[in-house]
PDB file of C-alpha atoms in Angstrom:
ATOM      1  CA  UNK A1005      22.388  -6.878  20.059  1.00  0.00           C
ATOM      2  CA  UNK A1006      19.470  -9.164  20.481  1.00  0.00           C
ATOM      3  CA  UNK A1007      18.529 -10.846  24.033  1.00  0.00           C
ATOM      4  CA  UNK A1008      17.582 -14.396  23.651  1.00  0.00           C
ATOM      5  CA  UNK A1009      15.304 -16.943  25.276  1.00  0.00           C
ATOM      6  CA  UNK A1010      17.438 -19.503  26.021  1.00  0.00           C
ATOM      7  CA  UNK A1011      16.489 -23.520  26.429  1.00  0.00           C
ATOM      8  CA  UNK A1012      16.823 -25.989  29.799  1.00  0.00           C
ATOM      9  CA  UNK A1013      17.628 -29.585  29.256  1.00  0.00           C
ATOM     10  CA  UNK A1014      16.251 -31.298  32.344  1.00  0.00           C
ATOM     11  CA  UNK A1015      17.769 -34.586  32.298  1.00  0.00           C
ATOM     12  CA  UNK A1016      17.922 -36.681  35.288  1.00  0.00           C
ATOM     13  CA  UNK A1017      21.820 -36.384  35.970  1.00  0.00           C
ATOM     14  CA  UNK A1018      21.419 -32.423  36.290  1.00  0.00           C
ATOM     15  CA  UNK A1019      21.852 -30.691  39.601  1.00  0.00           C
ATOM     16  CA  UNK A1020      18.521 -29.613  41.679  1.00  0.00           C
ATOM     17  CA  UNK A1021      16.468 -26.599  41.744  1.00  0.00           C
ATOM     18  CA  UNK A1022      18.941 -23.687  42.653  1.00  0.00           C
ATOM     19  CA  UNK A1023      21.687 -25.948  43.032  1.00  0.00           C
ATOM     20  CA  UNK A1024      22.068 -25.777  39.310  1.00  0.00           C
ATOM     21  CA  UNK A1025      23.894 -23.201  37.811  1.00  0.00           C
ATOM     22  CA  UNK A1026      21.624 -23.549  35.045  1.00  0.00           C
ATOM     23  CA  UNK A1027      18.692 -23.252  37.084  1.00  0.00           C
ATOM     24  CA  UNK A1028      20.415 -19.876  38.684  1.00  0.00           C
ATOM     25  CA  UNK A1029      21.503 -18.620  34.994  1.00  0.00           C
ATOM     26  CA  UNK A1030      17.848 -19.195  33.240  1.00  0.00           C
ATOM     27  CA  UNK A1031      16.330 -17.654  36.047  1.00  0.00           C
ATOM     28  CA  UNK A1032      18.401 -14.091  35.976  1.00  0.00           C
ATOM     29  CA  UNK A1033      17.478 -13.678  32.502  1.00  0.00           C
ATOM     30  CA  UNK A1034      14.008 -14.995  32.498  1.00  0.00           C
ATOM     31  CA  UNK A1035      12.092 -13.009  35.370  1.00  0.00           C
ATOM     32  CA  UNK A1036       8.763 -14.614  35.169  1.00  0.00           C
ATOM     33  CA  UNK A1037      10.345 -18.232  35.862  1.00  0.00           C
ATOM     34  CA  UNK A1038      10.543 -19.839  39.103  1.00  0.00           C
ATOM     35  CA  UNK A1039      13.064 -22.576  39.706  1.00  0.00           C
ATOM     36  CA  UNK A1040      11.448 -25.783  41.136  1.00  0.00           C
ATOM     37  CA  UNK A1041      13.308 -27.376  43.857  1.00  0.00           C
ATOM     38  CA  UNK A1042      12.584 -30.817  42.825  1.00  0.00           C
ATOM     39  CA  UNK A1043      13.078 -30.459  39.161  1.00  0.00           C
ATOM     40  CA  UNK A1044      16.915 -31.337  37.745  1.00  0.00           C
ATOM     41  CA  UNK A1045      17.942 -28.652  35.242  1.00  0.00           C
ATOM     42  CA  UNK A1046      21.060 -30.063  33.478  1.00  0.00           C
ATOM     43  CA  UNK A1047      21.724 -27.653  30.451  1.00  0.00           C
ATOM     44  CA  UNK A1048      21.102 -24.217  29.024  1.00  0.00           C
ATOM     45  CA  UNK A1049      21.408 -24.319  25.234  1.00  0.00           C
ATOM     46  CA  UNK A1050      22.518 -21.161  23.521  1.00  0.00           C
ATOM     47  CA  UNK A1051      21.969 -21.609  19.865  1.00  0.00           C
ATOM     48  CA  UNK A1052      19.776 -23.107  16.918  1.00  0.00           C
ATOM     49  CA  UNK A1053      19.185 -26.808  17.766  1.00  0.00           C
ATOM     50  CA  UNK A1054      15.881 -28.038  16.232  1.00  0.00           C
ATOM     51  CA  UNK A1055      15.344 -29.686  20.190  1.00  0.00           C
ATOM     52  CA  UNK A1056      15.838 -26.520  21.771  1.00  0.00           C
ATOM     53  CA  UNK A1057      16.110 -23.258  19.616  1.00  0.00           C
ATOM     54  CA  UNK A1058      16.876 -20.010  20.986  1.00  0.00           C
ATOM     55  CA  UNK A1059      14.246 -16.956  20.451  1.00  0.00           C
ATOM     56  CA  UNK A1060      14.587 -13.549  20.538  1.00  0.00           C
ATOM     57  CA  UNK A1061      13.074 -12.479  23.697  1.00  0.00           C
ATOM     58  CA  UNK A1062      11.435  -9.569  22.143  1.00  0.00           C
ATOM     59  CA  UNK A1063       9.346 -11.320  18.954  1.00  0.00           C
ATOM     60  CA  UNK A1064       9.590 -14.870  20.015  1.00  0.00           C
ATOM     61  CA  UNK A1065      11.172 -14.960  16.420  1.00  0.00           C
ATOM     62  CA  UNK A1066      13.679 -18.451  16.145  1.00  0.00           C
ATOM     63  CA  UNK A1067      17.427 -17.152  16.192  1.00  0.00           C
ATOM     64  CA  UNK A1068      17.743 -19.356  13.289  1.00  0.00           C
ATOM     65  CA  UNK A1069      15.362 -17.183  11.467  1.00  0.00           C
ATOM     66  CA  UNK A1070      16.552 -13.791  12.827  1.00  0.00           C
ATOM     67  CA  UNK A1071      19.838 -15.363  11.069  1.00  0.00           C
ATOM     68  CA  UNK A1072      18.718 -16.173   7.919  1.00  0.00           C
ATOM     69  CA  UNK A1073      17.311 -12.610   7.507  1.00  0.00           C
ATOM     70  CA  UNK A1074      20.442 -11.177   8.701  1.00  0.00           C
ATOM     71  CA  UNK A1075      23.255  -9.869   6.823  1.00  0.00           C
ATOM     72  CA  UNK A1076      25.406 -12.650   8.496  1.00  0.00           C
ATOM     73  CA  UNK A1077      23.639 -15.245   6.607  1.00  0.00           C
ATOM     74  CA  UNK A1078      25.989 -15.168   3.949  1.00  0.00           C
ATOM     75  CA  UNK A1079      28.727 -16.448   6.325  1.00  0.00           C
ATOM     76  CA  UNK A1080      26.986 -19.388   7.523  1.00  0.00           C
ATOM     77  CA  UNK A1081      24.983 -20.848   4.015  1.00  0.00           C
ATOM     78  CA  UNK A1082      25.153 -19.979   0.026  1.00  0.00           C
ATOM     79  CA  UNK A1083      21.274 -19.926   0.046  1.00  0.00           C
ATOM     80  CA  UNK A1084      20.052 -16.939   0.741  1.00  0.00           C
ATOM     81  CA  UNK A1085      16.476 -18.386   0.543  1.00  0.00           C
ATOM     82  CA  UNK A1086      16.856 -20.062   3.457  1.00  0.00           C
ATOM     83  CA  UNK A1087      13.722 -19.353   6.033  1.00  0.00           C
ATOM     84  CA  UNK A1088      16.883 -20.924   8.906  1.00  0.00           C
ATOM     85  CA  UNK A1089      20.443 -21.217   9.280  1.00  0.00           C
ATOM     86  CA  UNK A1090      21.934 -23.133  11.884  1.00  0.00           C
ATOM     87  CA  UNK A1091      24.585 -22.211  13.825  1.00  0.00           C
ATOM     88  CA  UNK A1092      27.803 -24.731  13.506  1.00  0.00           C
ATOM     89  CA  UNK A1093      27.905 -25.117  16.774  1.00  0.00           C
ATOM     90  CA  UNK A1094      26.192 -25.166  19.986  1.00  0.00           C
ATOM     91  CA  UNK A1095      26.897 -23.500  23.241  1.00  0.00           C
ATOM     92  CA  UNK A1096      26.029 -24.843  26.682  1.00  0.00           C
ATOM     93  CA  UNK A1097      25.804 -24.740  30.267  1.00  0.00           C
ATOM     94  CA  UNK A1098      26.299 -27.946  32.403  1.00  0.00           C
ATOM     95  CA  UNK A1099      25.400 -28.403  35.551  1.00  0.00           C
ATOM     96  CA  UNK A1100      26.302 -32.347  36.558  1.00  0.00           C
ATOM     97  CA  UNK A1101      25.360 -34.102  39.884  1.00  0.00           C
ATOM     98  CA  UNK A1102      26.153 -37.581  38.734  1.00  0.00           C
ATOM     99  CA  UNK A1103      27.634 -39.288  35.463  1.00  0.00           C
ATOM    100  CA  UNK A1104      26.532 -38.864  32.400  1.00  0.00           C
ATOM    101  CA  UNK A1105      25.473 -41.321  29.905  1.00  0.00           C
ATOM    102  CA  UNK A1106      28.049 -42.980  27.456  1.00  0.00           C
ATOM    103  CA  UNK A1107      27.996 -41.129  24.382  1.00  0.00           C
ATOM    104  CA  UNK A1108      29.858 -42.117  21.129  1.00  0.00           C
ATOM    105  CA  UNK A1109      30.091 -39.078  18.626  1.00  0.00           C
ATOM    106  CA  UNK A1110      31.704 -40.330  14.955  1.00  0.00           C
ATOM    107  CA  UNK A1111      34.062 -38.273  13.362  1.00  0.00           C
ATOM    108  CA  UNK A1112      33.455 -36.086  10.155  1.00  0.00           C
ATOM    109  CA  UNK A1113      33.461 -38.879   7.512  1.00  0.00           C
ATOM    110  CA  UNK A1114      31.366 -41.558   9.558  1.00  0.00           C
ATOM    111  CA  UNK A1115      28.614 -38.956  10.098  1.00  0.00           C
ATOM    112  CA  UNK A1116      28.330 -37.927   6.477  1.00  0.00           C
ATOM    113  CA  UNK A1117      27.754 -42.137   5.835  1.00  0.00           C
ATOM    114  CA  UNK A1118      25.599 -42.807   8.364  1.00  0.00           C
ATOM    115  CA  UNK A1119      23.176 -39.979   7.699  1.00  0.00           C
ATOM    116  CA  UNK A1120      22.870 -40.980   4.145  1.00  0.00           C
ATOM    117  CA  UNK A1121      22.565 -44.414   5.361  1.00  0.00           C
ATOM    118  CA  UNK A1122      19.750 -43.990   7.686  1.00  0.00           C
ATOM    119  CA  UNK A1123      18.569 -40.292   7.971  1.00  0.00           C
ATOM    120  CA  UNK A1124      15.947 -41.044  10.705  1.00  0.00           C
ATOM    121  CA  UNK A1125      18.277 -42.692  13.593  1.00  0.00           C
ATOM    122  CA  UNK A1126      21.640 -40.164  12.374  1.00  0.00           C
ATOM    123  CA  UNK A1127      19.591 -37.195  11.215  1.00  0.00           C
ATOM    124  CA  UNK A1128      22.851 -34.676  11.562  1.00  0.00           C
ATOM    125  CA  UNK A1129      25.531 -35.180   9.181  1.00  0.00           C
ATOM    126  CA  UNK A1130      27.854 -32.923  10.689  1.00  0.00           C
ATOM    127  CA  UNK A1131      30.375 -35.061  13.153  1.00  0.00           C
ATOM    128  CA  UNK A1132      30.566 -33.264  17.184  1.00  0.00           C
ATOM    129  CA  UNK A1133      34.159 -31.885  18.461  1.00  0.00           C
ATOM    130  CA  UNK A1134      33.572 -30.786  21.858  1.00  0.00           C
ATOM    131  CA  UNK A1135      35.482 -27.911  23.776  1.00  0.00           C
ATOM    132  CA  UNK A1136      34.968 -28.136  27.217  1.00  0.00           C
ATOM    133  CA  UNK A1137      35.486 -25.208  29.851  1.00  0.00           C
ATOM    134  CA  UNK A1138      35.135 -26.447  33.695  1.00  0.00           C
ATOM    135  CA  UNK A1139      33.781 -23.568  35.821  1.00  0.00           C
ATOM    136  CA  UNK A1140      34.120 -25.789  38.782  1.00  0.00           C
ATOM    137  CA  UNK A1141      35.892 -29.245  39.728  1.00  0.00           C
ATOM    138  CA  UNK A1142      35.300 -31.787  37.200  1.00  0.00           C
ATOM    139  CA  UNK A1143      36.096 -34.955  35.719  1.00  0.00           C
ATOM    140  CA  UNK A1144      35.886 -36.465  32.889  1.00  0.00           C
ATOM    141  CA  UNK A1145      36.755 -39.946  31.019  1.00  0.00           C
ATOM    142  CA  UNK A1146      37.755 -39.769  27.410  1.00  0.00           C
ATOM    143  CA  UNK A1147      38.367 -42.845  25.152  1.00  0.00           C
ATOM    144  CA  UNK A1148      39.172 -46.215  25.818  1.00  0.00           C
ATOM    145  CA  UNK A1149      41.944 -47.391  27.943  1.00  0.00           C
ATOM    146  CA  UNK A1150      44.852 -49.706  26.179  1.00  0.00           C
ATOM    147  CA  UNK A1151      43.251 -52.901  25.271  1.00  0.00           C
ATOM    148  CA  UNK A1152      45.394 -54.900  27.291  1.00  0.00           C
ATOM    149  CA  UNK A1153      44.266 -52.739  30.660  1.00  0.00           C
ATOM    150  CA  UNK A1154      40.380 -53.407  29.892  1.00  0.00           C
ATOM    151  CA  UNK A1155      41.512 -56.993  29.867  1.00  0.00           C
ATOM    152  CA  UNK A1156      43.536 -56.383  33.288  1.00  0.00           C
ATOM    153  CA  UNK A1157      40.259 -55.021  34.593  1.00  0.00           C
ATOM    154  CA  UNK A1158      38.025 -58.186  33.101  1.00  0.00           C
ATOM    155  CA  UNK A1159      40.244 -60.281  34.440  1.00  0.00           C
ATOM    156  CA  UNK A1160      40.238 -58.807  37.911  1.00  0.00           C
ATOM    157  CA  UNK A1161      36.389 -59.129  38.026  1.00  0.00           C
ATOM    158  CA  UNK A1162      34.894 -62.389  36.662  1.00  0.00           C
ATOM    159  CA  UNK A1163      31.005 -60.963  35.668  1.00  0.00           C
ATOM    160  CA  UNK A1164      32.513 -59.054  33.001  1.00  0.00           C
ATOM    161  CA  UNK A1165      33.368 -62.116  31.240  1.00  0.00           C
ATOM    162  CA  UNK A1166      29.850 -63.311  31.325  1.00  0.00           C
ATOM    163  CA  UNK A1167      28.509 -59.924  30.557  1.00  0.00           C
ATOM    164  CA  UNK A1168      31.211 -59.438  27.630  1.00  0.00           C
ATOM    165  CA  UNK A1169      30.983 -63.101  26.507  1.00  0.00           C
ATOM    166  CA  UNK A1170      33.791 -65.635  27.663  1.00  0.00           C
ATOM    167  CA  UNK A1171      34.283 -66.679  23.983  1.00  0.00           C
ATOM    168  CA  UNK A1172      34.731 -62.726  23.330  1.00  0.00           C
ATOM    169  CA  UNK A1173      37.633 -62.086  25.995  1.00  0.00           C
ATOM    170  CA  UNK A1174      38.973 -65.379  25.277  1.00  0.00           C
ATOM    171  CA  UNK A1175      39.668 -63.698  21.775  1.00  0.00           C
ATOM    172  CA  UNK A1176      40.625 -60.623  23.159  1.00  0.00           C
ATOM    173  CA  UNK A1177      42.987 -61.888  25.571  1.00  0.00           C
ATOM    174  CA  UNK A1178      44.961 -64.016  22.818  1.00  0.00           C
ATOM    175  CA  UNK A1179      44.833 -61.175  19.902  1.00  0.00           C
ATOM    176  CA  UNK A1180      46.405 -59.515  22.484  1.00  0.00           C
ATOM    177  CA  UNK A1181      49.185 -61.750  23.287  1.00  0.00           C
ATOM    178  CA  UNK A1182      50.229 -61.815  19.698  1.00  0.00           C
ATOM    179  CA  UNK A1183      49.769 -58.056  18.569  1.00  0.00           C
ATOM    180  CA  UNK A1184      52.696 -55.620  19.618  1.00  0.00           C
ATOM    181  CA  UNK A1185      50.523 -52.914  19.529  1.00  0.00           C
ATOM    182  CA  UNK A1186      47.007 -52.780  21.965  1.00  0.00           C
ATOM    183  CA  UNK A1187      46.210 -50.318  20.016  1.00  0.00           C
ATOM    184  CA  UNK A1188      46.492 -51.871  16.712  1.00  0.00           C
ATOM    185  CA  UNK A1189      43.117 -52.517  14.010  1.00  0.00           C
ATOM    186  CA  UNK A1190      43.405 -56.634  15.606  1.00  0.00           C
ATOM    187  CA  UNK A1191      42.956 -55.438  19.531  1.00  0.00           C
ATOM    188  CA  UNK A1192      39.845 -52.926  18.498  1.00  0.00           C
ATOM    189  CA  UNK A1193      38.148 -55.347  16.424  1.00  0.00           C
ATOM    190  CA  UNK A1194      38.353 -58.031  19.648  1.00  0.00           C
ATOM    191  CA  UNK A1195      37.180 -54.857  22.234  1.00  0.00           C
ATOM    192  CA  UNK A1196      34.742 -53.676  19.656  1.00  0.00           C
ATOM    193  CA  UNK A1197      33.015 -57.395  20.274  1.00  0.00           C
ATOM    194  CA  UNK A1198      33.313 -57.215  24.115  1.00  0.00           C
ATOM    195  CA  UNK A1199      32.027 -53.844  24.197  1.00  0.00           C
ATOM    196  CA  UNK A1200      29.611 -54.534  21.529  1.00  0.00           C
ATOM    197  CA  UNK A1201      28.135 -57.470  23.666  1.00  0.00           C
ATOM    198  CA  UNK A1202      28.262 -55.738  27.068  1.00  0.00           C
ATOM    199  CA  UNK A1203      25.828 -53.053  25.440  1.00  0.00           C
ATOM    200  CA  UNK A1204      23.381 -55.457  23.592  1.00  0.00           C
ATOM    201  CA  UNK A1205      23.043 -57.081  27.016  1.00  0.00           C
ATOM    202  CA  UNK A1206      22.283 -53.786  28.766  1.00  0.00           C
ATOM    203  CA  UNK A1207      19.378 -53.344  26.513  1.00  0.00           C
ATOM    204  CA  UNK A1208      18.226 -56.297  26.526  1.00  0.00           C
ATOM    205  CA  UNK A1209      19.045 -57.557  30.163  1.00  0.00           C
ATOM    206  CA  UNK A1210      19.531 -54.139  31.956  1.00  0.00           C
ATOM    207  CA  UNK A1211      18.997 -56.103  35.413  1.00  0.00           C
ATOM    208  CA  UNK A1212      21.577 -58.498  34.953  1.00  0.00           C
ATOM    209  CA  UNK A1213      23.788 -55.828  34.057  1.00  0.00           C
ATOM    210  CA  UNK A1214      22.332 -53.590  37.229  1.00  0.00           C
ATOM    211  CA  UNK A1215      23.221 -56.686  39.259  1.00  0.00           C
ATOM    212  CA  UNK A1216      26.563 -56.795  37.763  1.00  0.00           C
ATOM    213  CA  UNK A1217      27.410 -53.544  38.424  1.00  0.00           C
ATOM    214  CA  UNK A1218      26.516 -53.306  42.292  1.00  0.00           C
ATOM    215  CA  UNK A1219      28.316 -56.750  42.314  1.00  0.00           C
ATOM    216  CA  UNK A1220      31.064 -54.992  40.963  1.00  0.00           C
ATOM    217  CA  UNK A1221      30.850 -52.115  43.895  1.00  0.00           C
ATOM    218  CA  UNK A1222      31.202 -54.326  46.530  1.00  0.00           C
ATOM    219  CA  UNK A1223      33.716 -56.089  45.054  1.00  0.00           C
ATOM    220  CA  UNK A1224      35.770 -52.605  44.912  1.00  0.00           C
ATOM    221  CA  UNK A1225      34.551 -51.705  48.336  1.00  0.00           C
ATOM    222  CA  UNK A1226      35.440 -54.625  49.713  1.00  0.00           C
ATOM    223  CA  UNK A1227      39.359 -53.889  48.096  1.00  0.00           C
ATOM    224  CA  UNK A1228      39.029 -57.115  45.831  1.00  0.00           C
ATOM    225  CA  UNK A1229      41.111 -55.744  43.156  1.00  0.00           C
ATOM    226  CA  UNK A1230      44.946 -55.986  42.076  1.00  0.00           C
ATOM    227  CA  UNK A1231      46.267 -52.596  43.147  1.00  0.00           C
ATOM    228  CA  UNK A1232      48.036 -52.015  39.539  1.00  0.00           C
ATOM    229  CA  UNK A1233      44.596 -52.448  37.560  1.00  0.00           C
ATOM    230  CA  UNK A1234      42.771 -48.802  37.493  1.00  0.00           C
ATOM    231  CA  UNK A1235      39.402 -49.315  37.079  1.00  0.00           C
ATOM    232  CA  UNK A1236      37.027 -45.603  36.691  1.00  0.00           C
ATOM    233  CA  UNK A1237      33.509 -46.275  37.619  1.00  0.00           C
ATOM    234  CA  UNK A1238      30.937 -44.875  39.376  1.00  0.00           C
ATOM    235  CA  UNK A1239      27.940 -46.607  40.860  1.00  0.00           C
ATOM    236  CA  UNK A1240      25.248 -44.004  39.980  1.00  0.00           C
ATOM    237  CA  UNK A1241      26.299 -44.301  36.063  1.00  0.00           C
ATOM    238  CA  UNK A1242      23.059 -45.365  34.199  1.00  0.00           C
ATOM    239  CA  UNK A1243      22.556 -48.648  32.428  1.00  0.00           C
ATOM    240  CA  UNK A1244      21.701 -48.081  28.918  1.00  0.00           C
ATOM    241  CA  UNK A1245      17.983 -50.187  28.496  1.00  0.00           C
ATOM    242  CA  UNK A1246      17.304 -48.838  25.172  1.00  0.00           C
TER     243      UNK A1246
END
């Protein structure tokens, strides 16, 4: 058995110095490292990621490497020239203080396309099914609510209109009315333009958005909101600004 050097994502949603599991795990098997009580440490990687490949502790040699050379090469690649093999999958630690990032992952045929398509901005043409294992408390919000809820909620707070493009809901709102099913090809094509909208605007107006969003707060705090409309947001998730 082979101890490895693992890998710390530090991204700004992470917990704080030894608040962070991570920071806590990384430093029991790393003596040498100090944890830095103003620095976020958000993930330990376990595996062969090109951004943040484990080592063996002992040569500094890549796992991917020690793989290759390995006589388990042969159950993850038919080339046994290979100087790395990648693991299928990687393993991680997450410590979370505050909301993640949306993140879109396509499924098995979509990532195949779009990495033949454009190799540079989709470089992995393996799709991303995620198993998750909460240690602690922890939520999480998966998908996209029923087409004809989102337009509950846009309809409950004006902005998103403007942010989602009145001509947009307008659509949405009467594809709606005619299709039986919100979830049918119709009602994602309509939310596919609202959403599409809302995120070129982020990017390119990210304090609009910003001033959306606390307008949004206030409006919640303040308990302007029909009761039967669930609405899930946070007000320390990021704006997306490219």
């Amino acid at each position: 058995m082979q101890r490895l050097e693992c890998h710390v994502k530090k991204y700004k949603w992470g917990k704080q110095g030894s608040e962070s599991e991570v920071a806590r795990l990384f430093a029991a098997g790393h003596k040498n490292f100090e944890v830095d009580e103003d620095e976020t440490y958000a993930e330990l990687w376990m595996g062969t990621h090109p951004d943040g490949p484990a080592v063996l502790s002992n040569s500094s040699t890549r796992l991917s490497s020690f793989i290759a050379k390995s006589h388990s090469a042969s159950y993850l690649s038919n080339n046994n020239w290979k100087e790395d093999i990648h693991l299928p999958f990687i393993m991680k630690v997450m410590s979370i203080a505050r909301s993640l990032s949306l993140q879109v992952h396509p499924n098995k045929e979509q990532a195949i396309r779009l990495h033949e398509r454009d190799p540079i901005h989709y470089p992995d043409r393996h799709h991303k099914p995620e198993l998750a294992y909460a240690l602690t408390q922890f939520e999480l919000l998966c998908g996209f609510r029923p087409a004809d809820q989102i337009l509950a909620n846009i309809e409950a707070f004006p902005p998103l209109r403007t942010v989602m493009d009145v001509h947009n809901c307008d659509k949405l709102k009467t594809v709606i009315g005619k299709e039986k099913d919100p979830q049918s090809l119709k009602c994602r094509q309509a939310l596919a333009a609202c959403f599409g909208e809302m995120m070129e605007k982020a990017r390119s107006h990210p304090d609009l958005v910003g001033e959306y969003v606390d307008q949004l707060m206030e409006f919640l705090d303040n308990g302007g909101i029909n009761r039967k409309v669930l609405v899930a947001i946070t007000p320390r998730m990021p704006i997306v600004s490219g």
